[in-house]
mmCIF file with all atom_site columns, C-alpha atoms in Angstrom:
data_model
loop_
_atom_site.group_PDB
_atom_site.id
_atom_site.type_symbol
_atom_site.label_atom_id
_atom_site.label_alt_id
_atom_site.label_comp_id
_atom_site.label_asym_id
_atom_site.label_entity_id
_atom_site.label_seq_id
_atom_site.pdbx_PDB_ins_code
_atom_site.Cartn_x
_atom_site.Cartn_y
_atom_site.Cartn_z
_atom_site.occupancy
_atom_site.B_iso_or_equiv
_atom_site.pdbx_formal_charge
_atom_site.auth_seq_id
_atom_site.auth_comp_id
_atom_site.auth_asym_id
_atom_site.auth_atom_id
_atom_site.pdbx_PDB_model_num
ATOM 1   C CA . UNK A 1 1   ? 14.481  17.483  -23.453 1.00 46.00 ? 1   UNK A CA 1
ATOM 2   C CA . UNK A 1 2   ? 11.534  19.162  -25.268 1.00 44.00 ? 2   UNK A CA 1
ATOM 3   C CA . UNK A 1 3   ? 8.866   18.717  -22.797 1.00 47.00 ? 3   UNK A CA 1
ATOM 4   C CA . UNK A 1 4   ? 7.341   17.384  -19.636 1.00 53.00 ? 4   UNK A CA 1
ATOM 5   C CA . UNK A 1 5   ? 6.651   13.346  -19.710 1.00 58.00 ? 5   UNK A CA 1
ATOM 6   C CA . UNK A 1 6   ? 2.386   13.355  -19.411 1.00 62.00 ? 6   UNK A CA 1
ATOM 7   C CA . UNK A 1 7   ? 1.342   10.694  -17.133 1.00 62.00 ? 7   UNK A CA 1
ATOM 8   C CA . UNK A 1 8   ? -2.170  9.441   -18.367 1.00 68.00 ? 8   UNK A CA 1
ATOM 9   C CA . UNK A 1 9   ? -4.515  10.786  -15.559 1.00 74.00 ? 9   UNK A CA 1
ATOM 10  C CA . UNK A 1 10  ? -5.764  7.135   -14.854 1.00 76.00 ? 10  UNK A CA 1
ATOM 11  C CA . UNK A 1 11  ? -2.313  5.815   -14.417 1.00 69.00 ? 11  UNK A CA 1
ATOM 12  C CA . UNK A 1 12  ? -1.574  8.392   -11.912 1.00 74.00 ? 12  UNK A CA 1
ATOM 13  C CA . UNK A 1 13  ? -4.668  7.850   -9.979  1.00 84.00 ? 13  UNK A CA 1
ATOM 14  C CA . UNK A 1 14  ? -4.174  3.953   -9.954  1.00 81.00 ? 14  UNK A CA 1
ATOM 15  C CA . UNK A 1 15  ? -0.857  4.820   -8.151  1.00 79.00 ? 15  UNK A CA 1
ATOM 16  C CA . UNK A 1 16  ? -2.442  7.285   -5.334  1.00 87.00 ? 16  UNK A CA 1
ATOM 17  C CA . UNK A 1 17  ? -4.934  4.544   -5.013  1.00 88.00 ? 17  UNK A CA 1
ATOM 18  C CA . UNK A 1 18  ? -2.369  1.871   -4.102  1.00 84.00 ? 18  UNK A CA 1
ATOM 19  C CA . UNK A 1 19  ? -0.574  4.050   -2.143  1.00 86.00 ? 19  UNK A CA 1
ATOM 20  C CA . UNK A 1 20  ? -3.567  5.042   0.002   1.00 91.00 ? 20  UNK A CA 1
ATOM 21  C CA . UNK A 1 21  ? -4.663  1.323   -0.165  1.00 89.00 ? 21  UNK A CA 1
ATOM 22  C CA . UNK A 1 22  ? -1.392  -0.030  1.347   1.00 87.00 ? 22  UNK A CA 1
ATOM 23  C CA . UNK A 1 23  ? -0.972  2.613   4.419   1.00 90.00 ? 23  UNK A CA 1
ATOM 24  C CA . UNK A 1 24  ? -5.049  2.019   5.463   1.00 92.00 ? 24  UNK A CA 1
ATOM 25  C CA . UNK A 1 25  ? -4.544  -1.475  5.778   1.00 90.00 ? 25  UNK A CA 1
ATOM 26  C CA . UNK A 1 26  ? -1.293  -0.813  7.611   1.00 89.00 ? 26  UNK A CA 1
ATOM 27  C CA . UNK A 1 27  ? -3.067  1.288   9.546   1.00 92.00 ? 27  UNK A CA 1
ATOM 28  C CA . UNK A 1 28  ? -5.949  -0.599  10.143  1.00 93.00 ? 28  UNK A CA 1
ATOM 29  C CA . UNK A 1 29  ? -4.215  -3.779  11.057  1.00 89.00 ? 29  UNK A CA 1
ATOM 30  C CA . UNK A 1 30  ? -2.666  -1.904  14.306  1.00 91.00 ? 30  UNK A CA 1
ATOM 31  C CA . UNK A 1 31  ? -6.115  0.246   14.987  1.00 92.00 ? 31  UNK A CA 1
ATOM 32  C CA . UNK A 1 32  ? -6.871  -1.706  17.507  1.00 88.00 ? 32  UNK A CA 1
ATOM 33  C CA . UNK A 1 33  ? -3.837  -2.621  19.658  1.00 92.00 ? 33  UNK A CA 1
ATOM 34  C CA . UNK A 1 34  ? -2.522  1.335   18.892  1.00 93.00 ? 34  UNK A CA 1
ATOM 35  C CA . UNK A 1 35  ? -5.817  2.952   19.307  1.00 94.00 ? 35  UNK A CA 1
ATOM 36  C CA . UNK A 1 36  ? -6.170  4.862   15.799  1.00 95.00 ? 36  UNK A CA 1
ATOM 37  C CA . UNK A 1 37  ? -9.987  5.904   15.046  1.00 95.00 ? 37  UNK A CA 1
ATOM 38  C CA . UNK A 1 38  ? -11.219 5.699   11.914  1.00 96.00 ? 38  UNK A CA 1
ATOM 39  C CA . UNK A 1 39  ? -10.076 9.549   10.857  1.00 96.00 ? 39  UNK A CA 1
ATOM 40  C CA . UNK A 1 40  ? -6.845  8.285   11.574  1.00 96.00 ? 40  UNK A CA 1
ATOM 41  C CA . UNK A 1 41  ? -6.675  5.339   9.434   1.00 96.00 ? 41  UNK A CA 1
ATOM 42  C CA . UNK A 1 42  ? -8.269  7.630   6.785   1.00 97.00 ? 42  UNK A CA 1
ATOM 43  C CA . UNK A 1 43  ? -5.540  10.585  7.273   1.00 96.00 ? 43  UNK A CA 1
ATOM 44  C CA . UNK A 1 44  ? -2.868  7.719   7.030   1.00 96.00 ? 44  UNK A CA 1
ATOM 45  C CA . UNK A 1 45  ? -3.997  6.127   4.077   1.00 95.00 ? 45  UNK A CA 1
ATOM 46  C CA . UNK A 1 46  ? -4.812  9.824   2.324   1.00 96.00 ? 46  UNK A CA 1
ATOM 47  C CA . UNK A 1 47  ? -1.188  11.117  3.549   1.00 95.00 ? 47  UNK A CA 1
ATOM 48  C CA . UNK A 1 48  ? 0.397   7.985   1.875   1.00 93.00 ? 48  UNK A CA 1
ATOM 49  C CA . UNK A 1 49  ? -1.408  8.271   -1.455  1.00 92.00 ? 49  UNK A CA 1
ATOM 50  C CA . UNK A 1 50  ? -0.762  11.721  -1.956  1.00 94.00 ? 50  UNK A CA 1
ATOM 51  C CA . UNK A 1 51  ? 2.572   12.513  0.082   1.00 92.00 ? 51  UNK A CA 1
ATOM 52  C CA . UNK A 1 52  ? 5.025   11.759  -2.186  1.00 90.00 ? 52  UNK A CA 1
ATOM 53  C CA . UNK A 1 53  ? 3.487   14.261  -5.247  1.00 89.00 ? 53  UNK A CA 1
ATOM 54  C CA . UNK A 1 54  ? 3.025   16.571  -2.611  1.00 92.00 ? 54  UNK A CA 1
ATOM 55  C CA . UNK A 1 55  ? 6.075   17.056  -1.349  1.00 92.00 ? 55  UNK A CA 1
ATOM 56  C CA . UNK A 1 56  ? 7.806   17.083  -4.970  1.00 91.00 ? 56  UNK A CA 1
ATOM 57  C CA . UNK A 1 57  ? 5.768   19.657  -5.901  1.00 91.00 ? 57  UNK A CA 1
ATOM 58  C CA . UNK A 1 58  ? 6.202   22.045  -2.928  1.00 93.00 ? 58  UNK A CA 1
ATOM 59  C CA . UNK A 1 59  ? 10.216  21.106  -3.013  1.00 93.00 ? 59  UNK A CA 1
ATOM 60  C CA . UNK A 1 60  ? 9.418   23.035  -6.782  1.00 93.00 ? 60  UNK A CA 1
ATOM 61  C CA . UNK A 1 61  ? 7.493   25.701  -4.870  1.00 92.00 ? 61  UNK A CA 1
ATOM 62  C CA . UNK A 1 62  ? 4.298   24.551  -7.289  1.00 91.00 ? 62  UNK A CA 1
ATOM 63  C CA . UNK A 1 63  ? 0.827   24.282  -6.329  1.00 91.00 ? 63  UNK A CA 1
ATOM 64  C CA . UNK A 1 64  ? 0.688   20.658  -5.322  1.00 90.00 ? 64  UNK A CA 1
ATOM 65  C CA . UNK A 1 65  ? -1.172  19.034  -8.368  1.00 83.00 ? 65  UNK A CA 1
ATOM 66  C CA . UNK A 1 66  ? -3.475  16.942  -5.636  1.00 86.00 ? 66  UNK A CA 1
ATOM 67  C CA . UNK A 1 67  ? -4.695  20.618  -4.525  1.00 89.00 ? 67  UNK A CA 1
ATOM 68  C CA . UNK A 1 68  ? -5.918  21.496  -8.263  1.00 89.00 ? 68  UNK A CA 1
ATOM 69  C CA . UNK A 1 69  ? -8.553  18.858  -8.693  1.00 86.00 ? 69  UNK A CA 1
ATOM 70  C CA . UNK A 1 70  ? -11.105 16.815  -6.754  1.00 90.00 ? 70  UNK A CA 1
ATOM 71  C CA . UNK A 1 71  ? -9.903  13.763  -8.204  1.00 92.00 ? 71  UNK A CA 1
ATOM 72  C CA . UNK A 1 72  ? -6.472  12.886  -6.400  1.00 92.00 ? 72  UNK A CA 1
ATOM 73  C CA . UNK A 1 73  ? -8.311  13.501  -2.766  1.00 93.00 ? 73  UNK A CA 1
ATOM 74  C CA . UNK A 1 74  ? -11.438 11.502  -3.817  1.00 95.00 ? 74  UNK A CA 1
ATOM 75  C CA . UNK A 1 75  ? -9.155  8.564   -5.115  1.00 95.00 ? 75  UNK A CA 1
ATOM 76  C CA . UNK A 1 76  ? -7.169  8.561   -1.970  1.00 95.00 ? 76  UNK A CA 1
ATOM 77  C CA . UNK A 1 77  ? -10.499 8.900   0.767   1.00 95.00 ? 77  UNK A CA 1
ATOM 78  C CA . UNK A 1 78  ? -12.161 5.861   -1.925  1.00 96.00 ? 78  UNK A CA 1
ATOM 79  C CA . UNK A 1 79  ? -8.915  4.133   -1.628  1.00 94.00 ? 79  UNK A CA 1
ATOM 80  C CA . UNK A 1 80  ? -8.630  4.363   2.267   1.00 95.00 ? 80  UNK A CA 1
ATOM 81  C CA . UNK A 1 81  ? -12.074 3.787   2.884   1.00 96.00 ? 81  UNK A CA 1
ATOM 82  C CA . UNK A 1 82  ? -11.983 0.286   1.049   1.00 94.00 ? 82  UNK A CA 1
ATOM 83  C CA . UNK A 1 83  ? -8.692  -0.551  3.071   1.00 91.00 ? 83  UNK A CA 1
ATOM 84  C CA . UNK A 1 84  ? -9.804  0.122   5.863   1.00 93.00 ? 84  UNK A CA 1
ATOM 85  C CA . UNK A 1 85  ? -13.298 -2.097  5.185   1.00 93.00 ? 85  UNK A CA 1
ATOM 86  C CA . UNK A 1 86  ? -11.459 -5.100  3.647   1.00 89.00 ? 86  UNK A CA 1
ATOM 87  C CA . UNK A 1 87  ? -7.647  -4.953  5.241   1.00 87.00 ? 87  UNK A CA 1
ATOM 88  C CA . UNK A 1 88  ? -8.656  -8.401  6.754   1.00 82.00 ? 88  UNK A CA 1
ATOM 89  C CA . UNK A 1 89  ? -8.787  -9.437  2.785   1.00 83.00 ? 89  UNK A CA 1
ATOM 90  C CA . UNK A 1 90  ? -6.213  -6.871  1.166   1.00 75.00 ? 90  UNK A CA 1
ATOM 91  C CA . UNK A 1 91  ? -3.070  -7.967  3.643   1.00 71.00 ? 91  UNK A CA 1
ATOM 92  C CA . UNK A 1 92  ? -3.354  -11.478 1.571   1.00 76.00 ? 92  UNK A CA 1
ATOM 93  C CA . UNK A 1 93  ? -2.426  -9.319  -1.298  1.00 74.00 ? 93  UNK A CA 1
ATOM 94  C CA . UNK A 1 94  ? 0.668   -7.839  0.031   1.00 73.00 ? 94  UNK A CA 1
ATOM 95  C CA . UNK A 1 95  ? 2.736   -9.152  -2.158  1.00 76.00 ? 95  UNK A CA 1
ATOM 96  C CA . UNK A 1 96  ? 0.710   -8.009  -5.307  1.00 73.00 ? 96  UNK A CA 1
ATOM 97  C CA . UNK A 1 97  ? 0.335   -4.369  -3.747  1.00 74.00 ? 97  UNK A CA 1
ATOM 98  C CA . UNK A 1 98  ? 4.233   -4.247  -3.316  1.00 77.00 ? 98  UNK A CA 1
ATOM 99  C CA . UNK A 1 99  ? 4.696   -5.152  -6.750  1.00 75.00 ? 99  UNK A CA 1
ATOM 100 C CA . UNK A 1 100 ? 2.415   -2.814  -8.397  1.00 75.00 ? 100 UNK A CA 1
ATOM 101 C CA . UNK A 1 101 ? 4.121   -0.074  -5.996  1.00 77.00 ? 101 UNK A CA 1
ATOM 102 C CA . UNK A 1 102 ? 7.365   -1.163  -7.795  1.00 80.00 ? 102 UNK A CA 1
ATOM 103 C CA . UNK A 1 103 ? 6.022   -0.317  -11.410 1.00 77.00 ? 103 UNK A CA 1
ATOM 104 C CA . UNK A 1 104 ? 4.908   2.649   -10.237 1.00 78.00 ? 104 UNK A CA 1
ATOM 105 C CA . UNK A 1 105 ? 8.069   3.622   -8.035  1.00 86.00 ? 105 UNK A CA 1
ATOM 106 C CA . UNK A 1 106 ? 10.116  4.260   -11.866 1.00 85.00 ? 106 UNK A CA 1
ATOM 107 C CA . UNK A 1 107 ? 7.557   6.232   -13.437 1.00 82.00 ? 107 UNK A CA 1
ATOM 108 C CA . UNK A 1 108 ? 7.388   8.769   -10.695 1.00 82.00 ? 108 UNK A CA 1
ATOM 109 C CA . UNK A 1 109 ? 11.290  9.004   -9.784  1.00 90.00 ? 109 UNK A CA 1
ATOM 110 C CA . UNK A 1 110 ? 11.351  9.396   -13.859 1.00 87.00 ? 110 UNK A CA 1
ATOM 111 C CA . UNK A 1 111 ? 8.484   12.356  -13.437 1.00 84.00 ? 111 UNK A CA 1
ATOM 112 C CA . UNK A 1 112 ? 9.821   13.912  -10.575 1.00 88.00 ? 112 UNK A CA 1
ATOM 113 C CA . UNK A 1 113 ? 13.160  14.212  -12.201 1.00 92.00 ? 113 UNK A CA 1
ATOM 114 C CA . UNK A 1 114 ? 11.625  15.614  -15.575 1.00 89.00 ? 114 UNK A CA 1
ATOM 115 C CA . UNK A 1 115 ? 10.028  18.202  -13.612 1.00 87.00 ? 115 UNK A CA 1
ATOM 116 C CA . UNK A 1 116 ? 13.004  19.208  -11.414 1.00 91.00 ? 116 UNK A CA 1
ATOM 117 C CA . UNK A 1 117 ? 15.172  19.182  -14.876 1.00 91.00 ? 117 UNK A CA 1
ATOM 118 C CA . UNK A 1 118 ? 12.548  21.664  -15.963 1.00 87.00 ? 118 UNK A CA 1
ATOM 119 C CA . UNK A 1 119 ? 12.788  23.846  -13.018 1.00 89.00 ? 119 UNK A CA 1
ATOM 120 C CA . UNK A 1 120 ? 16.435  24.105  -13.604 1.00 91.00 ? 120 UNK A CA 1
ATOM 121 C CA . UNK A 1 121 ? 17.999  21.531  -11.070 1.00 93.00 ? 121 UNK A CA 1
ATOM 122 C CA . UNK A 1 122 ? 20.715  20.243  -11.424 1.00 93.00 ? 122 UNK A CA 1
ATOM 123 C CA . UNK A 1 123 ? 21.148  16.208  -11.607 1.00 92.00 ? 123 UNK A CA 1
ATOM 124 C CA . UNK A 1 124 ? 21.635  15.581  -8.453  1.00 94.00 ? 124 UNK A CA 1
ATOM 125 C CA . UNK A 1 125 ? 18.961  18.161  -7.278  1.00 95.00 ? 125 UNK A CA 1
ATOM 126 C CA . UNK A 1 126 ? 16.670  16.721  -9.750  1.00 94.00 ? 126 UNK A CA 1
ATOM 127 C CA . UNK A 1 127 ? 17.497  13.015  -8.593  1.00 95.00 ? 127 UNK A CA 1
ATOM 128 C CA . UNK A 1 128 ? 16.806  14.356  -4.878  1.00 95.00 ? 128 UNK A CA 1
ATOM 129 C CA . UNK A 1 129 ? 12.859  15.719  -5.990  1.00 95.00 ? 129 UNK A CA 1
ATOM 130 C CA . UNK A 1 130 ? 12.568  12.259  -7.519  1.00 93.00 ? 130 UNK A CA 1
ATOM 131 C CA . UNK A 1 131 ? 13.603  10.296  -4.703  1.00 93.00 ? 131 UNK A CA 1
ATOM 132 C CA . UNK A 1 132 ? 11.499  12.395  -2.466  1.00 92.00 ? 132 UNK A CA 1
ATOM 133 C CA . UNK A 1 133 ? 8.297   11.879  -4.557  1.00 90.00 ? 133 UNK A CA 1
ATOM 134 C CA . UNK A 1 134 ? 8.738   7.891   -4.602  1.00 88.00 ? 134 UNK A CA 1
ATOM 135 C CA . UNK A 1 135 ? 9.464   7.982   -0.985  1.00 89.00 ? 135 UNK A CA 1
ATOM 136 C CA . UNK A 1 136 ? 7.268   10.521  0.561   1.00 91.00 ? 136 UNK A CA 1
ATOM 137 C CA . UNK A 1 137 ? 4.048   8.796   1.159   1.00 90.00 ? 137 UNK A CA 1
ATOM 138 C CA . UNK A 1 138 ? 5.709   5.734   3.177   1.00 88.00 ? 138 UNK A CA 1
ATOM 139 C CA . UNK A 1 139 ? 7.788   8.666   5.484   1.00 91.00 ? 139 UNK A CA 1
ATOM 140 C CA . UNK A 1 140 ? 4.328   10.235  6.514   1.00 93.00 ? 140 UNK A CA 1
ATOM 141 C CA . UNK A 1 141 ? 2.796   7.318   7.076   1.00 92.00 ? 141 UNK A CA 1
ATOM 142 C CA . UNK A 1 142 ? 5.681   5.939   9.384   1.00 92.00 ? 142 UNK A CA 1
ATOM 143 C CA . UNK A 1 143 ? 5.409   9.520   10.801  1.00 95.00 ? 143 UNK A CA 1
ATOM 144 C CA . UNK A 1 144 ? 2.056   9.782   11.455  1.00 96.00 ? 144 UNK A CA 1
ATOM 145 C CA . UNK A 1 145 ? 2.460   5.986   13.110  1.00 94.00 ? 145 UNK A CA 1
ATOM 146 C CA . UNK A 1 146 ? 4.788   6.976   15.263  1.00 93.00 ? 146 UNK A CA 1
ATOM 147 C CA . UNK A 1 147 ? 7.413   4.285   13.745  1.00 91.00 ? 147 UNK A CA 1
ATOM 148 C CA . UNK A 1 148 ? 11.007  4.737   12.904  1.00 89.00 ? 148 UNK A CA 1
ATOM 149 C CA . UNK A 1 149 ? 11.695  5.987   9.297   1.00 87.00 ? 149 UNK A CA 1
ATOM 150 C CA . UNK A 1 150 ? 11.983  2.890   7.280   1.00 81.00 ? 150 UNK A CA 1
ATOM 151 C CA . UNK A 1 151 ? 13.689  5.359   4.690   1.00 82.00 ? 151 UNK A CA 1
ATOM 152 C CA . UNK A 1 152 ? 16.937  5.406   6.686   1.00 80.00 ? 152 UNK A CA 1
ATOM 153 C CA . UNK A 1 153 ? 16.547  1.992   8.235   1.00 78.00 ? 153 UNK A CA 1
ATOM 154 C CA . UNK A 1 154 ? 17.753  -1.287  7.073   1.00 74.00 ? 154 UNK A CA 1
ATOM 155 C CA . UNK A 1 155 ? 15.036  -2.204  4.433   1.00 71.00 ? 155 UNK A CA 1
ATOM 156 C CA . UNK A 1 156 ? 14.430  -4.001  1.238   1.00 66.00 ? 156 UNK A CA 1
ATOM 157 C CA . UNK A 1 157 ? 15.955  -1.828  -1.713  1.00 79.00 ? 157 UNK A CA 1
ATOM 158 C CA . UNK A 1 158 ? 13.200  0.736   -1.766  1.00 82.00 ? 158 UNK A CA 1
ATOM 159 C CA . UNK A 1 159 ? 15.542  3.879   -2.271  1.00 88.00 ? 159 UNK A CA 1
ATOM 160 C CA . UNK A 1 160 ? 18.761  1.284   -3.612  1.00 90.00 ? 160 UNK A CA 1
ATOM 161 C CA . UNK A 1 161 ? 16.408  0.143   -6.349  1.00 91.00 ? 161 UNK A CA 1
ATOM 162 C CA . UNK A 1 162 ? 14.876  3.985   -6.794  1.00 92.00 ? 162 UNK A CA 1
ATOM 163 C CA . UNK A 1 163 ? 18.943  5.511   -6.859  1.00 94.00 ? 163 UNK A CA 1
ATOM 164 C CA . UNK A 1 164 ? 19.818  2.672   -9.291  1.00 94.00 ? 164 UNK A CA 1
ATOM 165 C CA . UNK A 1 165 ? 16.748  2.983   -11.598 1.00 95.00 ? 165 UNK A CA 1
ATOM 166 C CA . UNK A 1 166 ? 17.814  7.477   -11.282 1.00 95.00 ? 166 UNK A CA 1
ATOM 167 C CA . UNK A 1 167 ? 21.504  6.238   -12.922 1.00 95.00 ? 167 UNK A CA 1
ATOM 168 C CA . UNK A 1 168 ? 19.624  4.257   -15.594 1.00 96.00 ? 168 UNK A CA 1
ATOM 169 C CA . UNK A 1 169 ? 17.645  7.130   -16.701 1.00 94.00 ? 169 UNK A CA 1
ATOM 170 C CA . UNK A 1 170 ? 20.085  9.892   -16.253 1.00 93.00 ? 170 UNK A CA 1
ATOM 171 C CA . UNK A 1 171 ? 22.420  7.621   -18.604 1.00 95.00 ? 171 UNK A CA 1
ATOM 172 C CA . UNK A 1 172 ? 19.571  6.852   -21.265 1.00 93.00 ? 172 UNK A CA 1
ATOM 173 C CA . UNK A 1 173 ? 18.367  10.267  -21.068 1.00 90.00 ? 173 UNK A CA 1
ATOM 174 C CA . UNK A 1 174 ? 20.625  12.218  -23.665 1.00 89.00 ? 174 UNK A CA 1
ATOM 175 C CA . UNK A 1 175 ? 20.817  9.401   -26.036 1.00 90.00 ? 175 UNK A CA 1
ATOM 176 C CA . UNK A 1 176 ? 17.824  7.762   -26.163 1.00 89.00 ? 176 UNK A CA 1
ATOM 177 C CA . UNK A 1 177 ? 13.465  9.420   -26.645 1.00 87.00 ? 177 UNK A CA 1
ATOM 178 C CA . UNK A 1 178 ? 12.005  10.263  -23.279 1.00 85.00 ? 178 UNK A CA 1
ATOM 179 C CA . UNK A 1 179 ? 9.577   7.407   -23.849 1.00 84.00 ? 179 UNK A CA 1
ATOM 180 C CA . UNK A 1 180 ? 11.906  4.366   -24.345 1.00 90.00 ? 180 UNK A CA 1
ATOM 181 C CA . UNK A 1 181 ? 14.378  6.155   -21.224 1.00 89.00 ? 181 UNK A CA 1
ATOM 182 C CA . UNK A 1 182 ? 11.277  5.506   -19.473 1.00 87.00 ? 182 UNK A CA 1
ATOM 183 C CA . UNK A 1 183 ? 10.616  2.353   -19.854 1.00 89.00 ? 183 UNK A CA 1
ATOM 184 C CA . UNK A 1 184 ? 13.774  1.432   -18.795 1.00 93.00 ? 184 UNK A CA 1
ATOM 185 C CA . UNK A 1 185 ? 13.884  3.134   -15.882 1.00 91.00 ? 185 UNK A CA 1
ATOM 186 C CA . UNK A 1 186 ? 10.793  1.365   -14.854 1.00 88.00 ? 186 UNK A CA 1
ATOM 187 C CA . UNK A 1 187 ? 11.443  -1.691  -15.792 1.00 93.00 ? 187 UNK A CA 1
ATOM 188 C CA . UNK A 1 188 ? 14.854  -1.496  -13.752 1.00 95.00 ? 188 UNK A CA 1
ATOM 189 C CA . UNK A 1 189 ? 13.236  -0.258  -10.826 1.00 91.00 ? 189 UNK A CA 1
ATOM 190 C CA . UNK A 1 190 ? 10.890  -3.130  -10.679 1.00 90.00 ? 190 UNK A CA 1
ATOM 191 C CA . UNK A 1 191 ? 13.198  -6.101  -11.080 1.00 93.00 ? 191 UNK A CA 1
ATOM 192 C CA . UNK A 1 192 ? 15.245  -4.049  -8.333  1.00 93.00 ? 192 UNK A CA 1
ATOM 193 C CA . UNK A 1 193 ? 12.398  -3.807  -5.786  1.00 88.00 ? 193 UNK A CA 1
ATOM 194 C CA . UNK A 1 194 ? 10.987  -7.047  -7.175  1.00 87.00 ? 194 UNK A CA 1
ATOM 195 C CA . UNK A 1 195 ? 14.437  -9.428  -7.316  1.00 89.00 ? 195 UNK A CA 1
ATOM 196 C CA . UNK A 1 196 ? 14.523  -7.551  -3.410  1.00 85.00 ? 196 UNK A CA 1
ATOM 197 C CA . UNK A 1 197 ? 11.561  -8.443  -2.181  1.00 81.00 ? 197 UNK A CA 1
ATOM 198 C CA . UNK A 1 198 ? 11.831  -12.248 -3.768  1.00 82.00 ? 198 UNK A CA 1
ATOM 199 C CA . UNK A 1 199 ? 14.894  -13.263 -2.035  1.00 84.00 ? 199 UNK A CA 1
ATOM 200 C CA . UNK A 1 200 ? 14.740  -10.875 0.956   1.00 79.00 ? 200 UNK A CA 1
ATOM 201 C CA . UNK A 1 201 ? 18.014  -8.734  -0.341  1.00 81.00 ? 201 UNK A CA 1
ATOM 202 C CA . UNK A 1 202 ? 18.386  -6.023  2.324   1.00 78.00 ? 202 UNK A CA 1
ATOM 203 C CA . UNK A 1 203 ? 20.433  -2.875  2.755   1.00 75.00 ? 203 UNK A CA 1
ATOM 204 C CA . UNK A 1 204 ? 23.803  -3.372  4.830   1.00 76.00 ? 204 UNK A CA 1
ATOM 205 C CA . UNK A 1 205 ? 24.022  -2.244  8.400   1.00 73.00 ? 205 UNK A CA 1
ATOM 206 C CA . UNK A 1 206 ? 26.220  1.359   8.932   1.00 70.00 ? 206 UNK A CA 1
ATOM 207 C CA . UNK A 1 207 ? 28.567  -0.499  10.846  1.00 64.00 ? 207 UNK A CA 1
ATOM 208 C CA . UNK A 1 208 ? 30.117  -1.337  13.698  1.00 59.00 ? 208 UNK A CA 1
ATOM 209 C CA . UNK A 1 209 ? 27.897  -0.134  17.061  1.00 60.00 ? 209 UNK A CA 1
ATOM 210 C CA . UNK A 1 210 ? 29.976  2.763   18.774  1.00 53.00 ? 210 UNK A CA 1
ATOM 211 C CA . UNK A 1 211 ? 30.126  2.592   22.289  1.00 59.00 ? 211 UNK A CA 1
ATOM 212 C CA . UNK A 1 212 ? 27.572  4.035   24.460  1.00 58.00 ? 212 UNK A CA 1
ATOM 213 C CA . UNK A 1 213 ? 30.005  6.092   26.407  1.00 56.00 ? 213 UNK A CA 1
ATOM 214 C CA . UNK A 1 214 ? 32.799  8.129   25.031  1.00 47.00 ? 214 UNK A CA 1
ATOM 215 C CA . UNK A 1 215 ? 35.268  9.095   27.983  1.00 47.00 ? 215 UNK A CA 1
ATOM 216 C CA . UNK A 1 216 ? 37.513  12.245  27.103  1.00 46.00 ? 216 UNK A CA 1
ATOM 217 C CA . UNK A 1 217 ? 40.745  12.763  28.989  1.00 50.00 ? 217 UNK A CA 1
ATOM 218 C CA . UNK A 1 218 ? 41.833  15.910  29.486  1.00 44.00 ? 218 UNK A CA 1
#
């Protein structure tokens, strides 16, 4: 690999944008039974938009790229600020929010990867940073809502479709350009998340529930 894969700058803002979109209106629908003030929803909906970059770039001990402009934070505040105002309109758009997060969930697992390649990783490190930057806004913003982690809970294919789209491009990478790699990765990841999401596939269940009590005899 010669070089870094360059995200067009309004590509990568659309995707903080959705991201801070989605966890306002999340936030904002529970505001009220859950008691979050408005700098709450607005934290939320920043920490979702820009969690996932930032976290990939500090597991690369870089300055976070949201920290080296004005425009990531003032995408994310305009972003929570209008999901906050219309969330009673927006959460009719779920489903068109969750698919745009799909497209966008291969291009950064295929970015974060490229980067940890470049920082001398190796594959499965690199798979790791790019897991963590498609997953880290949604694990703040469960965080900061006090819910469980729907990372490690039974969920719809987020990380299954974001692990299977990481084997795509790791396979495609040494034969085919970075660009067409890309594509497929993205386009995998989406009819992944997307085929999930359409006919409610879910991650299995660990297992069988252990007992509450374990007596020992000595």
């Amino acid at each position: 690999m010669t070089g870094l894969l360059h995200i067009p700058t309004g590509l990568d803002l659309s995707a903080v944008a959705v991201g801070a979109l989605g966890g306002a209106v999340t936030a904002t629908r529970r505001a009220a039974s859950e008691g979050i003030d408005v700098i709450g929803v607005m934290v939320i909906g920043i920490a979702t938009g820009l969690g996932g970059s930032m976290l990939r770039d500090v597991a690369l001990a870089r300055t976070p790229a949201a920290l080296r402009g004005d425009g990531y934070l003032l995408t994310a505040m305009a972003a929570a600020g209008i999901g906050m105002m219309f969330a009673h309109l927006l959460v009719r758009a779920a489903t068109l929010i969750a698919l745009t997060d799909a497209a966008a969930l291969g291009l950064y697992l295929v970015l974060g990867i490229t980067k940890a390649q470049l920082a001398g990783l190796s594959p499965t490190g690199a798979v790791l940073v790019g897991i963590l930057a498609c997953t880290g806004g949604g694990v703040l913003r469960d965080l900061l809502l006090g819910d469980p982690v729907a990372l490690v809970r039974i969920g719809s294919w987020y990380v299954t479709a974001a692990l299977g789209a990481a084997g795509v491009f790791l396979l495609c990478q040494p034969h085919l350009e970075l660009t067409i790699a890309t594509i497929a990765t993205v386009l995998t990841a989406f009819a992944l998340r997307a085929a999930a999401l359409r006919w409610a596939w879910f991650s299995p269940a660990a297992g069988r529930r252990l007992p509450r009590r374990v007596s020992v005899r000595r």
